[in-house]
Amino acid sequence: MCGIVGYVGGRPCRDLLIAGLEKLEYRGYDSAGLSLLANGRIDSVRAVGNLANLRAAVADELDEGAVAVAQTEATIGLAHTRWATHGRVTEENAHPHSDEDGDVHIVLNGIIENHSELRAELRAEGHKFSSETDAEIVAHLIEGHYDGDLTAAVRAAFAELRGHYAFVAMHAEHPETLVGARNECPLVVGVGDGETFLASAIPAFLRETRSVMGIENDEIVTISPGGVEVTSAAGEPRSRELQQVTWDEEEAERGGYSTFMMKEIHEQPDAVAETITDRLPEVDEVDLSELSISAEQAQRFRRIVIVACGTSYHAGLVGRYAIETWARVPVEMDVASEYRYRDPVVGPGDLVIGITQSGETADTLAAMRLARERGAHVLAITNVMGSQATRDADSVLFTRAGLEIGVAATKTFTSQVAAIYLLGLWLAQSRGCIDRGRIAELIAELKALPRKIGETIESTDAQVRAVARGHYQGRFFLYIGRHIGLPVCLEGALKMKEITYIPSDAYAAGEMKHGPIALLDETTPVVCVATDSPVLEKVLSNVAEVGARGADVIAIATEGSEIVSEAADQTLFVPRTDWILQPILAVIPLQLLAYHTARLLGLNVDQPRNLAKTVTVE
Ligand code: G6P
């Protein structure tokens, strides 16, 4: 979730690049940098922290003079905001990165999956690295392939990379050329009068030009002051029309979506891909060496306790089923705000997992601290590097969802669920209670999730909007499900109440007959999570139970599951996956249902009343 801006044209671009980065700040970052080319040499300035630090670092260069950065006439450059994934938050790891001679400079978003093997090969050829990042290898690869043609060198390097990423490269011998390449991460060209931009998002250059050209996956783009050339990875020319953007700057920050929440719902494929990709280096192996927990230690855990609040708690509930099923270790769940008040029995032999997207939720931190004091091994799952949770834990597993602005958690939830799936599989692998064939099956399914999440958003959005239109003036929503469907219901009901203010409840479907069924009449929408699972038949009998009271049953089902559509009034289908993984897809229509209901009611979904993104008071 980093940001890229590149410029080539007739104007001095140092300040233009920093202004572009400012427009990408909303994406979140922990360091930033830029490289400028003037008089045949490229110089960089990088700084940890915010753009004020980068500006200060640039000012220092001005005092010292003699570098391209100080030469305000440089009219070609690259800039980047980094959200650390590979390698710590340090100046050395900040982008741009270059080869040893400093001829090739690159900025990269995303992840290079095969960075370890490429680094080893490059080392064997004599390359020396100055950072811990996967990105740096791209500069070295390009340098290795370069024989006068930068586009050809980028194309050759691109062919060797695996993962999902976009990058832009500059070469000291080409003062009028930037070359970009895209595989899954966004890249867009902005065309001005005698100048061209190449960025990860339109806001980076919207003040300068409204003529844009999107770059597609597996394309290489070469920009110069007067033009843009797009080719396929194989080198075939691609023609592309320029489009005129009509957004204002605020809309542009939201990527053209009317709200941050909708933008973030659409960012889920990317967020999940970033979270899982490089932790699945082999077809049958999960790599969580970053936890620094040995296989022997993992075998000794007698019990797992998960503590979290709000949406993060629901991610934990989904994780419990996956961990118990795959790793055969008991998992207890606790609402973090309750945990410490019951003097919990916890200590050595326990793995306590604190899930907190912000890493700052006071109750979750307090629960983690108590468990640590009593001798448990504490693992934090968080989205924010350097957050308190990372300091209070023995091990940290980062989700890589990027900054989430909407108060209602969406992409951080699905990323947390993805992270727990990884953890569950890794525990199973370390404890030797799953065979490699089964791991391989699950890894293949995990890798397909980003694509399936995207398909779910596309295929259900319009239908969900129609459902919302039928019920947005209702007085109550009920969500029912069993087993892995239940946490999805809890999360769906939470989304509904927090952004629509419509009372909503989630219940284990088997409990309906013990009370909640009294709430139902013909006006009540009942959302039922009925994806494929060993309990599907039981769920269907609960659907019949509520249907008999005249309630309007909206089912979430696995595609092709006609048995559900026959029983429900309306059915929203999600793609098929392993049934334990189904929650990460089933939650999408429920996020959309809350979203469209709130929008029909004219509510501010990004900042609902009474709620804060991070709750730092116990
Ligand atoms: C607040 C937010 C929720 C979030 C919860 C836990 O209540 O509004 O969206 O789920 O805090 O936050 P955390 O940062 O610990 O995941």
CSV table of N, CA, C and O and ligand atoms in Angstrom, one decimal, residues 308-313 355-362 364-365 381-382 384 404 406-410 412 416 491 494-495 498 608 611-615, ligand 1:
chain,number,residue,atom,x,y,z
A,308,ALA,N,-9.5,-9.8,21.6
A,308,ALA,CA,-9.7,-8.8,20.6
A,308,ALA,C,-11.0,-8.0,20.9
A,308,ALA,O,-11.8,-8.5,21.7
A,309,CYS,N,-11.2,-6.9,20.2
A,309,CYS,CA,-12.4,-6.1,20.3
A,309,CYS,C,-13.0,-5.9,19.0
A,309,CYS,O,-12.3,-5.9,17.9
A,310,GLY,N,-14.3,-5.7,19.0
A,310,GLY,CA,-15.1,-5.3,17.8
A,310,GLY,C,-14.9,-6.3,16.6
A,310,GLY,O,-14.9,-7.5,16.8
A,311,THR,N,-14.6,-5.7,15.5
A,311,THR,CA,-14.4,-6.5,14.3
A,311,THR,C,-13.3,-7.5,14.4
A,311,THR,O,-13.3,-8.6,13.9
A,312,SER,N,-12.2,-7.1,15.1
A,312,SER,CA,-11.0,-7.9,15.2
A,312,SER,C,-11.4,-9.2,16.0
A,312,SER,O,-10.9,-10.3,15.8
A,313,TYR,N,-12.4,-9.0,17.0
A,313,TYR,CA,-12.9,-10.2,17.7
A,313,TYR,C,-13.5,-11.2,16.8
A,313,TYR,O,-13.3,-12.4,16.9
A,355,ILE,N,-5.5,-9.6,18.6
A,355,ILE,CA,-5.8,-9.1,17.3
A,355,ILE,C,-6.3,-7.7,17.4
A,355,ILE,O,-7.3,-7.4,18.0
A,356,THR,N,-5.6,-6.8,16.7
A,356,THR,CA,-5.9,-5.4,16.7
A,356,THR,C,-5.4,-4.7,15.5
A,356,THR,O,-4.2,-4.6,15.3
A,357,GLN,N,-6.3,-4.2,14.6
A,357,GLN,CA,-5.8,-3.6,13.4
A,357,GLN,C,-4.9,-2.4,13.7
A,357,GLN,O,-3.9,-2.2,13.1
A,358,SER,N,-5.3,-1.6,14.7
A,358,SER,CA,-4.6,-0.3,15.0
A,358,SER,C,-3.4,-0.6,15.8
A,358,SER,O,-2.4,0.2,15.8
A,359,GLY,N,-3.4,-1.7,16.6
A,359,GLY,CA,-2.3,-2.0,17.5
A,359,GLY,C,-2.3,-1.1,18.7
A,359,GLY,O,-1.4,-1.0,19.5
A,360,GLU,N,-3.4,-0.3,18.9
A,360,GLU,CA,-3.5,0.7,20.0
A,360,GLU,C,-4.7,0.5,20.8
A,360,GLU,O,-4.9,1.3,21.7
A,361,THR,N,-5.6,-0.4,20.6
A,361,THR,CA,-6.8,-0.5,21.4
A,361,THR,C,-6.5,-0.9,22.8
A,361,THR,O,-5.9,-2.0,23.1
A,362,ALA,N,-6.9,0.0,23.7
A,362,ALA,CA,-6.4,-0.1,25.1
A,362,ALA,C,-6.8,-1.5,25.7
A,362,ALA,O,-6.0,-2.1,26.4
A,364,THR,N,-7.4,-4.4,24.4
A,364,THR,CA,-6.6,-5.5,23.8
A,364,THR,C,-5.2,-5.5,24.3
A,364,THR,O,-4.6,-6.5,24.7
A,365,LEU,N,-4.6,-4.3,24.4
A,365,LEU,CA,-3.2,-4.2,24.9
A,365,LEU,C,-3.2,-4.6,26.4
A,365,LEU,O,-2.3,-5.4,26.8
A,381,ILE,N,-1.5,-9.7,16.2
A,381,ILE,CA,-1.8,-9.6,14.7
A,381,ILE,C,-2.3,-8.2,14.5
A,381,ILE,O,-3.3,-7.8,15.1
A,382,THR,N,-1.5,-7.4,13.8
A,382,THR,CA,-1.8,-6.0,13.7
A,382,THR,C,-1.5,-5.5,12.3
A,382,THR,O,-0.7,-6.1,11.6
A,384,VAL,N,-0.4,-2.2,11.9
A,384,VAL,CA,0.4,-1.0,12.0
A,384,VAL,C,1.7,-1.2,12.6
A,384,VAL,O,1.9,-1.6,13.8
A,404,GLU,N,-6.5,2.2,6.7
A,404,GLU,CA,-8.0,2.1,6.6
A,404,GLU,C,-8.6,3.4,7.2
A,404,GLU,O,-8.4,3.7,8.4
A,406,GLY,N,-12.1,4.6,6.7
A,406,GLY,CA,-13.5,4.3,7.1
A,406,GLY,C,-13.4,3.7,8.5
A,406,GLY,O,-12.6,2.9,8.8
A,407,VAL,N,-14.3,4.2,9.4
A,407,VAL,CA,-14.3,3.7,10.8
A,407,VAL,C,-14.7,2.3,10.8
A,407,VAL,O,-14.2,1.4,11.6
A,408,ALA,N,-15.7,1.9,9.9
A,408,ALA,CA,-16.1,0.5,9.9
A,408,ALA,C,-15.0,-0.3,9.2
A,408,ALA,O,-14.7,-0.1,8.1
A,409,ALA,N,-14.5,-1.3,10.0
A,409,ALA,CA,-13.4,-2.1,9.4
A,409,ALA,C,-13.9,-3.0,8.3
A,409,ALA,O,-14.9,-3.7,8.5
A,410,THR,N,-13.2,-3.0,7.2
A,410,THR,CA,-13.6,-3.9,6.1
A,410,THR,C,-12.3,-4.7,5.6
A,410,THR,O,-12.1,-5.8,5.9
A,412,THR,N,-9.4,-4.4,6.7
A,412,THR,CA,-8.5,-4.9,7.8
A,412,THR,C,-9.1,-6.2,8.3
A,412,THR,O,-8.4,-7.1,8.8
A,416,GLN,N,-7.1,-9.7,8.4
A,416,GLN,CA,-6.9,-10.4,9.7
A,416,GLN,C,-7.3,-11.9,9.5
A,416,GLN,O,-6.6,-12.8,10.0
A,491,GLU,N,-20.3,-10.3,12.4
A,491,GLU,CA,-19.7,-9.2,11.8
A,491,GLU,C,-20.7,-8.5,10.9
A,491,GLU,O,-20.7,-7.2,10.9
A,494,LEU,N,-22.8,-6.4,13.1
A,494,LEU,CA,-22.1,-5.2,13.7
A,494,LEU,C,-21.9,-4.1,12.6
A,494,LEU,O,-22.2,-3.0,12.9
A,495,LYS,N,-21.6,-4.5,11.4
A,495,LYS,CA,-21.5,-3.5,10.3
A,495,LYS,C,-22.9,-2.8,10.2
A,495,LYS,O,-22.9,-1.6,10.0
A,498,GLU,N,-23.5,-0.4,13.2
A,498,GLU,CA,-22.6,0.7,13.4
A,498,GLU,C,-22.7,1.8,12.3
A,498,GLU,O,-22.5,3.0,12.6
A,608,PRO,N,-19.3,7.2,11.2
A,608,PRO,CA,-20.6,7.0,11.9
A,608,PRO,C,-20.6,7.7,13.3
A,608,PRO,O,-19.6,7.9,13.9
A,611,LEU,N,-18.7,6.8,17.1
A,611,LEU,CA,-17.6,5.8,17.0
A,611,LEU,C,-16.3,6.4,16.6
A,611,LEU,O,-16.3,7.4,15.9
A,612,ALA,N,-15.2,5.8,17.1
A,612,ALA,CA,-13.9,6.2,16.7
A,612,ALA,C,-13.2,5.0,16.1
A,612,ALA,O,-13.5,3.9,16.4
A,613,LYS,N,-12.2,5.3,15.2
A,613,LYS,CA,-11.5,4.2,14.6
A,613,LYS,C,-10.6,3.5,15.6
A,613,LYS,O,-10.5,2.3,15.5
A,614,THR,N,-10.1,4.2,16.5
A,614,THR,CA,-9.2,3.5,17.5
A,614,THR,C,-9.7,3.9,18.9
A,614,THR,O,-9.9,5.1,19.2
A,615,VAL,N,-9.8,3.0,19.8
A,615,VAL,CA,-10.3,3.3,21.1
A,615,VAL,C,-9.2,3.1,22.1
A,615,VAL,O,-8.8,2.0,22.4
B,1,G6P,C1,-13.2,0.4,17.2
B,1,G6P,C2,-13.5,0.4,15.7
B,1,G6P,C3,-13.8,-1.0,15.2
B,1,G6P,C4,-12.7,-2.0,15.6
B,1,G6P,C5,-12.4,-1.9,17.1
B,1,G6P,C6,-11.1,-2.7,17.4
B,1,G6P,O1,-14.4,0.1,17.9
B,1,G6P,O2,-14.6,1.2,15.4
B,1,G6P,O3,-13.9,-1.0,13.8
B,1,G6P,O4,-13.0,-3.3,15.2
B,1,G6P,O5,-12.2,-0.6,17.5
B,1,G6P,O6,-10.0,-2.0,16.9
B,1,G6P,P1,-8.6,-2.7,16.6
B,1,G6P,O7,-7.8,-1.5,16.1
B,1,G6P,O8,-8.1,-3.1,18.0
B,1,G6P,O9,-8.8,-3.8,15.7
